[in-house]
Short mmCIF file of C-alpha atoms in Angstrom, two decimals:
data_model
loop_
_atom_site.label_atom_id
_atom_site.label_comp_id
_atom_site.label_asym_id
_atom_site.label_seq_id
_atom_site.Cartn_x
_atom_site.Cartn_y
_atom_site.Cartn_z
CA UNK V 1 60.24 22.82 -3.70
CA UNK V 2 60.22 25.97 -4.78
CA UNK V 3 63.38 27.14 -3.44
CA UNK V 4 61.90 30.36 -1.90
CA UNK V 5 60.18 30.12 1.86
CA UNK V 6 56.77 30.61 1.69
CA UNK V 7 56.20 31.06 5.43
CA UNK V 8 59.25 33.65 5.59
CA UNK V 9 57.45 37.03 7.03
CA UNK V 10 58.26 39.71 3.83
CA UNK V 11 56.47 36.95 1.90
CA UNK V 12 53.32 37.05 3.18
CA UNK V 13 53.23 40.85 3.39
CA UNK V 14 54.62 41.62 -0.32
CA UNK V 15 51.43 41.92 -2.50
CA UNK V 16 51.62 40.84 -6.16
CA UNK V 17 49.67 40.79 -9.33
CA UNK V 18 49.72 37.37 -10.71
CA UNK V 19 48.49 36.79 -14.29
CA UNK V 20 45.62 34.41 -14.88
CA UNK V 21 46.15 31.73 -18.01
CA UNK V 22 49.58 31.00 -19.04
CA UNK V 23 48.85 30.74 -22.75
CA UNK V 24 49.44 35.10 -22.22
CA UNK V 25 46.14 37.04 -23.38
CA UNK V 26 46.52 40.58 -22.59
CA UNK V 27 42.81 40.81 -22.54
CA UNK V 28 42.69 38.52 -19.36
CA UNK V 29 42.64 40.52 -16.02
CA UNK V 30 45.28 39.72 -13.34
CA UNK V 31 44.89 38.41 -9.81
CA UNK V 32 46.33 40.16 -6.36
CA UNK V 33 47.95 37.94 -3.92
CA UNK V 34 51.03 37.77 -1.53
CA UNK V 35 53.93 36.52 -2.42
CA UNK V 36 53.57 33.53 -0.33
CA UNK V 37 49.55 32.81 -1.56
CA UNK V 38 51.51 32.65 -5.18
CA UNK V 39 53.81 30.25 -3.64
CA UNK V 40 51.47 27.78 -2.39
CA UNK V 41 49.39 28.03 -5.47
CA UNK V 42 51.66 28.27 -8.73
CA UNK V 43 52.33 24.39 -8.77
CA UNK V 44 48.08 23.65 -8.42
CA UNK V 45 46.49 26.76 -10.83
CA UNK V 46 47.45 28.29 -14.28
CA UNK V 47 48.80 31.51 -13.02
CA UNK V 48 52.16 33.21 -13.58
CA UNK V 49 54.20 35.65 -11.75
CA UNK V 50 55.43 38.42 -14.04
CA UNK V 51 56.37 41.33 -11.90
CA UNK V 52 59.73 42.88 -11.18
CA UNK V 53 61.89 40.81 -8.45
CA UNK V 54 60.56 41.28 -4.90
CA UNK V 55 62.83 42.94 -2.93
CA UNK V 56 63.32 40.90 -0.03
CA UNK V 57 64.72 38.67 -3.36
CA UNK V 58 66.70 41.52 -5.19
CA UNK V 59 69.97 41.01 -2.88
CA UNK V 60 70.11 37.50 -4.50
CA UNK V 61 70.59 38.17 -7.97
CA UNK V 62 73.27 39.84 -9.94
CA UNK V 63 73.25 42.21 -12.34
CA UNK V 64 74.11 40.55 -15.62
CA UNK V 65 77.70 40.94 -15.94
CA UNK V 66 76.95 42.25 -19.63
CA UNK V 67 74.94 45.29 -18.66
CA UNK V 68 77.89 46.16 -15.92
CA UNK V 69 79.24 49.03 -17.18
CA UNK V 70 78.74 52.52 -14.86
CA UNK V 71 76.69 54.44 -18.00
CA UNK V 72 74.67 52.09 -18.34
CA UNK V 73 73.97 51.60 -14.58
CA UNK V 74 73.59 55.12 -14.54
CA UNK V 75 71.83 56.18 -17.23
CA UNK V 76 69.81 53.13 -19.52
CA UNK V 77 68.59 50.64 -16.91
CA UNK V 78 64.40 50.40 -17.33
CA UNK V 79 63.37 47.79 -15.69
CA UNK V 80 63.80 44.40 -14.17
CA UNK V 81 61.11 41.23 -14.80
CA UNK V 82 61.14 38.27 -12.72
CA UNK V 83 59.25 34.87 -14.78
CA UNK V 84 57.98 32.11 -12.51
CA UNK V 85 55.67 29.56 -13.03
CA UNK V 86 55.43 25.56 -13.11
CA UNK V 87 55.89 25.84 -16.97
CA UNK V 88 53.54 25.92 -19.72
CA UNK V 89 53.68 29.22 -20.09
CA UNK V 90 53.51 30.82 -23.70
CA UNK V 91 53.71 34.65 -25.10
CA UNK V 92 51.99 36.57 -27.76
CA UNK V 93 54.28 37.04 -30.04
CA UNK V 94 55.74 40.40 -29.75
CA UNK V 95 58.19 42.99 -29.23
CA UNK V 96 59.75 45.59 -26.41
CA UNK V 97 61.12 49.03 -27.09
CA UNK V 98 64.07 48.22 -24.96
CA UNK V 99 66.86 45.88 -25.19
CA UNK V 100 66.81 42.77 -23.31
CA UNK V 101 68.89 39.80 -21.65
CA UNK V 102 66.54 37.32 -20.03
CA UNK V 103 68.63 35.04 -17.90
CA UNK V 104 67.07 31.35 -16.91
CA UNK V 105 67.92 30.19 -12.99
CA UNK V 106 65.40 26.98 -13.21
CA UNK V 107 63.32 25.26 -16.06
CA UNK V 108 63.66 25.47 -19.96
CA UNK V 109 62.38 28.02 -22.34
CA UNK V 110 62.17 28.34 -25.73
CA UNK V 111 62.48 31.25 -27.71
CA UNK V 112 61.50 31.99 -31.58
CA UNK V 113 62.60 35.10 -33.08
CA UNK V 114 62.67 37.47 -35.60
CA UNK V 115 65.09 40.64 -36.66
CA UNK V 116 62.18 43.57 -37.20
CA UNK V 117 64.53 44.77 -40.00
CA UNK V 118 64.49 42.06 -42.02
CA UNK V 119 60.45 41.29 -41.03
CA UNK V 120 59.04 44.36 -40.18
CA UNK V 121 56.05 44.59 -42.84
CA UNK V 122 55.40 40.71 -42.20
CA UNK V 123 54.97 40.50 -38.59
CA UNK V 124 51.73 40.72 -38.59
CA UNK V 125 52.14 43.10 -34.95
CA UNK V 126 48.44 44.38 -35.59
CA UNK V 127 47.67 45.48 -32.23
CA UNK V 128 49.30 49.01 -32.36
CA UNK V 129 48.83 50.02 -28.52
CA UNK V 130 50.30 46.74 -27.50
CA UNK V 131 53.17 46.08 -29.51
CA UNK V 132 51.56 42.09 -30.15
CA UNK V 133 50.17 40.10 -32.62
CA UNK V 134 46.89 38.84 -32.32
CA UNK V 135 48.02 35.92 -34.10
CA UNK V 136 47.36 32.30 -32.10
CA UNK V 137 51.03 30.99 -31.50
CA UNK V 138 49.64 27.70 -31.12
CA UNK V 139 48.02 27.70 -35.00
CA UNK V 140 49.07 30.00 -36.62
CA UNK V 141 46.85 30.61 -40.12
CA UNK V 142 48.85 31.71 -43.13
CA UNK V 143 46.02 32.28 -45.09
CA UNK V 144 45.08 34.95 -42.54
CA UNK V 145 48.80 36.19 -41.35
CA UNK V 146 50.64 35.40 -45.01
CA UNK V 147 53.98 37.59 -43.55
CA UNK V 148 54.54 34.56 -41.48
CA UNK V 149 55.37 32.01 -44.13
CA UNK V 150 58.53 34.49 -45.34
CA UNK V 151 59.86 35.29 -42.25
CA UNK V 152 63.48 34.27 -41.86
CA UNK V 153 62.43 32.59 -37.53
CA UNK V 154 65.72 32.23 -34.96
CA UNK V 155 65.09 29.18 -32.28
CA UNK V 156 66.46 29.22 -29.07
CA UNK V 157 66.97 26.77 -26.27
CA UNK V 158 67.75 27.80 -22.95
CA UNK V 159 68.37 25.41 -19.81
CA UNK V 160 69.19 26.74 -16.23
CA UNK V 161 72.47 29.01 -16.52
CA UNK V 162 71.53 30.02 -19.49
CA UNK V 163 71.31 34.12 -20.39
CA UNK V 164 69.87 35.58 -24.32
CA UNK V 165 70.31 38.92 -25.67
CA UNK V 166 66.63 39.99 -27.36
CA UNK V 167 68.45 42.71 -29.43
CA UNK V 168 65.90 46.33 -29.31
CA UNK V 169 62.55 45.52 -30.89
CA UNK V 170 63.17 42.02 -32.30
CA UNK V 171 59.70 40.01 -32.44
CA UNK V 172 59.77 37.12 -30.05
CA UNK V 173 57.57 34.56 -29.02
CA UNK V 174 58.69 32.03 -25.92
CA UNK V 175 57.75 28.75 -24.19
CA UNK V 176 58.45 27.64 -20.84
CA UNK V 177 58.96 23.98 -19.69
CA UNK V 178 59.00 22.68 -16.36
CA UNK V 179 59.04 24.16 -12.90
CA UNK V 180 60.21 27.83 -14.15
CA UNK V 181 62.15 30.76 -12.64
CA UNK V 182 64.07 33.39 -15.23
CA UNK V 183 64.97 37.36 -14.70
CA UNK V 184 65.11 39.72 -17.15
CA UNK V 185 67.02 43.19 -17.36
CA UNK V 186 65.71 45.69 -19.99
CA UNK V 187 67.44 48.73 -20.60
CA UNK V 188 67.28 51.48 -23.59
CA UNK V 189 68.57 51.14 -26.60
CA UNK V 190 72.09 52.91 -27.17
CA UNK V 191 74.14 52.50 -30.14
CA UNK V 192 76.85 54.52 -29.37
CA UNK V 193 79.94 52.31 -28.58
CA UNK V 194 80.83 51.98 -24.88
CA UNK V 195 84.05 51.95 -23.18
CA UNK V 196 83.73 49.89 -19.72
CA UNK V 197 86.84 50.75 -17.69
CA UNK V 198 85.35 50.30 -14.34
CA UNK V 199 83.32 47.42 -13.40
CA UNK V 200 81.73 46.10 -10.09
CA UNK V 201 79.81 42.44 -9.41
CA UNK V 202 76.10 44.02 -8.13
CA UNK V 203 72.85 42.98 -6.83
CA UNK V 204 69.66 43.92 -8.23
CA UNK V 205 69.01 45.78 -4.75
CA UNK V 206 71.63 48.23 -5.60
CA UNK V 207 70.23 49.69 -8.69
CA UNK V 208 67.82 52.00 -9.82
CA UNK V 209 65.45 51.07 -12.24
CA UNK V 210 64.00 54.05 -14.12
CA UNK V 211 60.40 52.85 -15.13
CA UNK V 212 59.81 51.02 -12.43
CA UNK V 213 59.83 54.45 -9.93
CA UNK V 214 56.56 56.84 -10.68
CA UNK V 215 58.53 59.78 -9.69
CA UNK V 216 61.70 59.17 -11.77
CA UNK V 217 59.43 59.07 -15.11
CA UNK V 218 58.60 63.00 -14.90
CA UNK V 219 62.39 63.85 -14.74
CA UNK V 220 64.55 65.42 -17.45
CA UNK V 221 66.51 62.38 -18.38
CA UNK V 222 63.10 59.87 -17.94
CA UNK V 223 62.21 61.93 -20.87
CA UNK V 224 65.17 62.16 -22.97
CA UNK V 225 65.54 58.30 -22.96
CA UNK V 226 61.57 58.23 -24.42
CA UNK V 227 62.42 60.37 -26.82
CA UNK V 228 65.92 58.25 -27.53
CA UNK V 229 63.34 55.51 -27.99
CA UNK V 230 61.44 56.88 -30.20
CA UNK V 231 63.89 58.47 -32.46
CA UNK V 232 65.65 54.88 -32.65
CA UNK V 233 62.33 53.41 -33.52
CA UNK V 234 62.04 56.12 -36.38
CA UNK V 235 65.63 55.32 -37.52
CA UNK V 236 65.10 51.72 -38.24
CA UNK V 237 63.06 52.84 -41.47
CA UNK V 238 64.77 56.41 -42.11
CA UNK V 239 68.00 55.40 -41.01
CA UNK V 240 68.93 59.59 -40.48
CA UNK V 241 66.18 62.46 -39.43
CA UNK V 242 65.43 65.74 -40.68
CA UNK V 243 63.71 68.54 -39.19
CA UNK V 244 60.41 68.09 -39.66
CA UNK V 245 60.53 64.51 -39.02
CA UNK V 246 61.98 64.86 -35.70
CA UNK V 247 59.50 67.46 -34.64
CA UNK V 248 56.55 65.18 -35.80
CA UNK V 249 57.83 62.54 -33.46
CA UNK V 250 59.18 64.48 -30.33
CA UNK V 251 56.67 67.40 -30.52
CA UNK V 252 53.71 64.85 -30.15
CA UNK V 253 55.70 62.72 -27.92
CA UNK V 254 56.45 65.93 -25.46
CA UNK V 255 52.47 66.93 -25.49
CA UNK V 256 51.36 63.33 -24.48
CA UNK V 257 53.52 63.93 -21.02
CA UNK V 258 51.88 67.75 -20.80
CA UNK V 259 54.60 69.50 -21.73
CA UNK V 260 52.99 71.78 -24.22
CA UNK V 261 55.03 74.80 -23.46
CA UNK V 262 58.13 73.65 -25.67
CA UNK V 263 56.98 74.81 -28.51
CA UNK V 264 58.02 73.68 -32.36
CA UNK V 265 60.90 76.62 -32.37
CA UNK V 266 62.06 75.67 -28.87
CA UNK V 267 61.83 71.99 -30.64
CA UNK V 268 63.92 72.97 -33.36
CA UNK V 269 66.63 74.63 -31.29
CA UNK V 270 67.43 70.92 -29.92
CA UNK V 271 67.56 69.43 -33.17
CA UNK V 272 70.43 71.66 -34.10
CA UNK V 273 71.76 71.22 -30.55
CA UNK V 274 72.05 67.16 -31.34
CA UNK V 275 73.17 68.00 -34.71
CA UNK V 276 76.98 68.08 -34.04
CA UNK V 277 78.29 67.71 -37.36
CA UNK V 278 75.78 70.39 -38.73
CA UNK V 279 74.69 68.16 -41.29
CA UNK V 280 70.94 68.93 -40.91
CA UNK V 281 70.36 65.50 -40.27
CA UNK V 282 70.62 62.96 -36.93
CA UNK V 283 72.31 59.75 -37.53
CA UNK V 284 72.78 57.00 -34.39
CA UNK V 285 75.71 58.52 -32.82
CA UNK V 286 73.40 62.18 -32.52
CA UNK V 287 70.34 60.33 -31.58
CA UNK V 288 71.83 58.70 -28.45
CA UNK V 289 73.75 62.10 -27.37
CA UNK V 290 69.35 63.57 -26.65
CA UNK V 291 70.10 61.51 -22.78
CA UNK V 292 72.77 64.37 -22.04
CA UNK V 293 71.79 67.28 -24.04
CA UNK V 294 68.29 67.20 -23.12
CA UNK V 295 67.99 67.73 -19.63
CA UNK V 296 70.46 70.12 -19.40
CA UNK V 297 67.69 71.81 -22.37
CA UNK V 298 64.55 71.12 -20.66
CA UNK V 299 66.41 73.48 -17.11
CA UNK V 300 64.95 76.45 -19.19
CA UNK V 301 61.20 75.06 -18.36
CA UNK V 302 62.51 74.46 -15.00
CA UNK V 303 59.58 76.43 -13.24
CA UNK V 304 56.92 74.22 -15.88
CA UNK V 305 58.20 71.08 -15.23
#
C-alpha cells in the first residue's frame, strides 16, 4: 500500500509533474498527472514524484525540529521537496545553493558526498546552468573525470526515521531502495550563530516557503537572500569581499531581476552599509546581515520596484 488514499477527492484534483526515468536526466521532459493517476502508477512505471508536498498532505508532516527556530521560520525557509517512488531512483551528482535536511518516512537511501571546499576544482560539476555533473554515476570514467579518483567521498545510509544535514553546496549523489517516501526542507545559508529561545512543534501547512510563491520572489527580502547566496558562494574561494568584487556579483545579479536603476554608486552605498566594522571588506557575519539591511535599502526604489 501506499499509505496515501488514492480515491480520496483532493487527490484526484491536485495536478502534478512527475519525472520520467528514475536514473535522473535533466534532459528528460516530465509528465502531468493527478495525484491519484501517480498513485496507481508509481509501483508499475519508472516515474518519480519530486514536487513540493501536496497540501492536502502538508498538515501531516512536521517541520524538522532542527530548522525550528522563529528566524529561520521567518526569514530562510526556500522550499520544501517531497521524494516518492518504488525505489531505484538515482541523482546526477550535484549540488544546491541552499542548505538541506532530507528526512526518510519509508524506504532506504543512500547518499555519497563531498565537502565543495575540500573538492571544488575536482568535481567535475561541468554543467554551469545546472549545478550537475554530466558524469554517469553508474560508471564513472576517470580517465575522462580524473578529479574523481582524489576526492575525499562521505557514505550515508538512511532507513525510515532517519533525517541528514546536506551542509550549503556540498556535492551529493543518492540512491533509493525500496518502496520510497522522504521530505526535504531547504533553506538559505546563514552563518551567523542563532539563538533559539522560542520554539513551537509545526506542520508544513503553517509555513511559508519563499521560492515556492511567484509573488514572494519580487520582494525586498526574496532578493536580499539571492544576493546572501551569492555572496556566500563568492566567500567559499575569497573568504572576505572588497568593493569591486561585491559589485561584480550583486550589480549583475540585481540587472538579471530588472532592477537596473540601482546603479554601481547606489551599489556601493550598501557595501559600506554591511560593512559594520569599516574594514572595507565583508566577512560571514556582514554577509548574512544583506537579509535586514537590504530591504529596508531597496524602500528608496519603492516606486521602481
Amino acid at each position: 500500500s501506499s499509505g496515501i488514499n488514492a480515491e480520496y477527492g483532493e487527490s484526484q484534483l491536485f495536478s502534478v509533474f512527475v519525472e520520467e526515468g528514475k536514473k535522473e536526466n535533466r534532459n528528460e521532459g516530465s509528465r502531468h498527472l493527478t495525484f491519484s493517476e501517480f498513485l496507481k502508477a508509481y509501483k508499475k512505471e519508472d516515474i518519480y514524484y519530486v514536487n513540493p508536498v501536496p497540501p492536502f498532505l502538508a498538515s501531516d508532516i512536521p517541520l524538522h525540529l532542527p530548522l525550528n527556530c522563529p528566524f529561520v521560520i521567518e526569514n530562510l525557509l526556500a522550499d520544501n521537496v517531497m521524494w516518492f517512488s518504488s525505489g531505484g531512483t538515482k541523482s546526477v551528482w550535484h549540488n544546491d545553493a541552499y542548505e538541506n535536511i532530507n528526512c526518510l518516512m519509508r524506504g532506504t537511501k543512500w547518499f555519497i558526498m563531498a565537502n565543495r571546499s575540500e573538492t571544488h576544482q575536482k568535481a567535475h560539476i561541468d554543467v554551469r546552468g545546472g549545478a550537475y555533473s554530466s558524469v554517469d554515476v553508474e560508471n564513472v570514467d576517470t580517465n575522462k573525470y580524473p578529479g574523481f579518483k582524489d576526492i575525499q567521498f562521505y557514505n550515508v545510509s538512511m532507513e525510515a526515521g532517519d533525517c541528514l544535514y546536506i551542509p550549503w553546496m556540498w556535492f551529493h549523489h543518492v540512491n533509493s531502495f525500496g518502496s520510497n517516501l522522504a521530505v526535504n526542507i531547504w533553506w538559505r545559508s546563514y552563518r551567523t550563530p542563532l539563538v533559539c529561545d522560542e520554539m513551537k512543534q509545526l506542520t508544513l501547512d503553517q509555513l511559508h516557503f519563499r521560492d515556492n510563491d511567484e509573488e514572494d520572489r519580487s520582494v525586498p527580502l526574496s532578493e536580499a537572500a539571492h544576493q546572501n547566496i551569492y555572496m556566500h558562494d563568492r566567500m567559499y574561494v575569497e573568504k572576505t569581499i572588497d568593493p569591486p568584487a561585491f559589485l561584480d556579483s550583486v550589480g549583475p545579479a540585481l540587472d538579471e531581476r530588472g532592477m537596473q536603476y540601482v546603479t554601481d554608486e547606489d551599489v556601493d552605498r550598501l557595501f559600506k552599509l554591511l560593512d559594520a566594522n569599516k574594514d572595507g571588506l565583508l566577512n560571514y557575519v556582514e554577509i548574512d546581515s544583506i537579509l535586514t539591511v537590504l530591504p529596508n535599502f531597496l524602500l528608496q526604489f519603492k516606486d521602481e520596484l
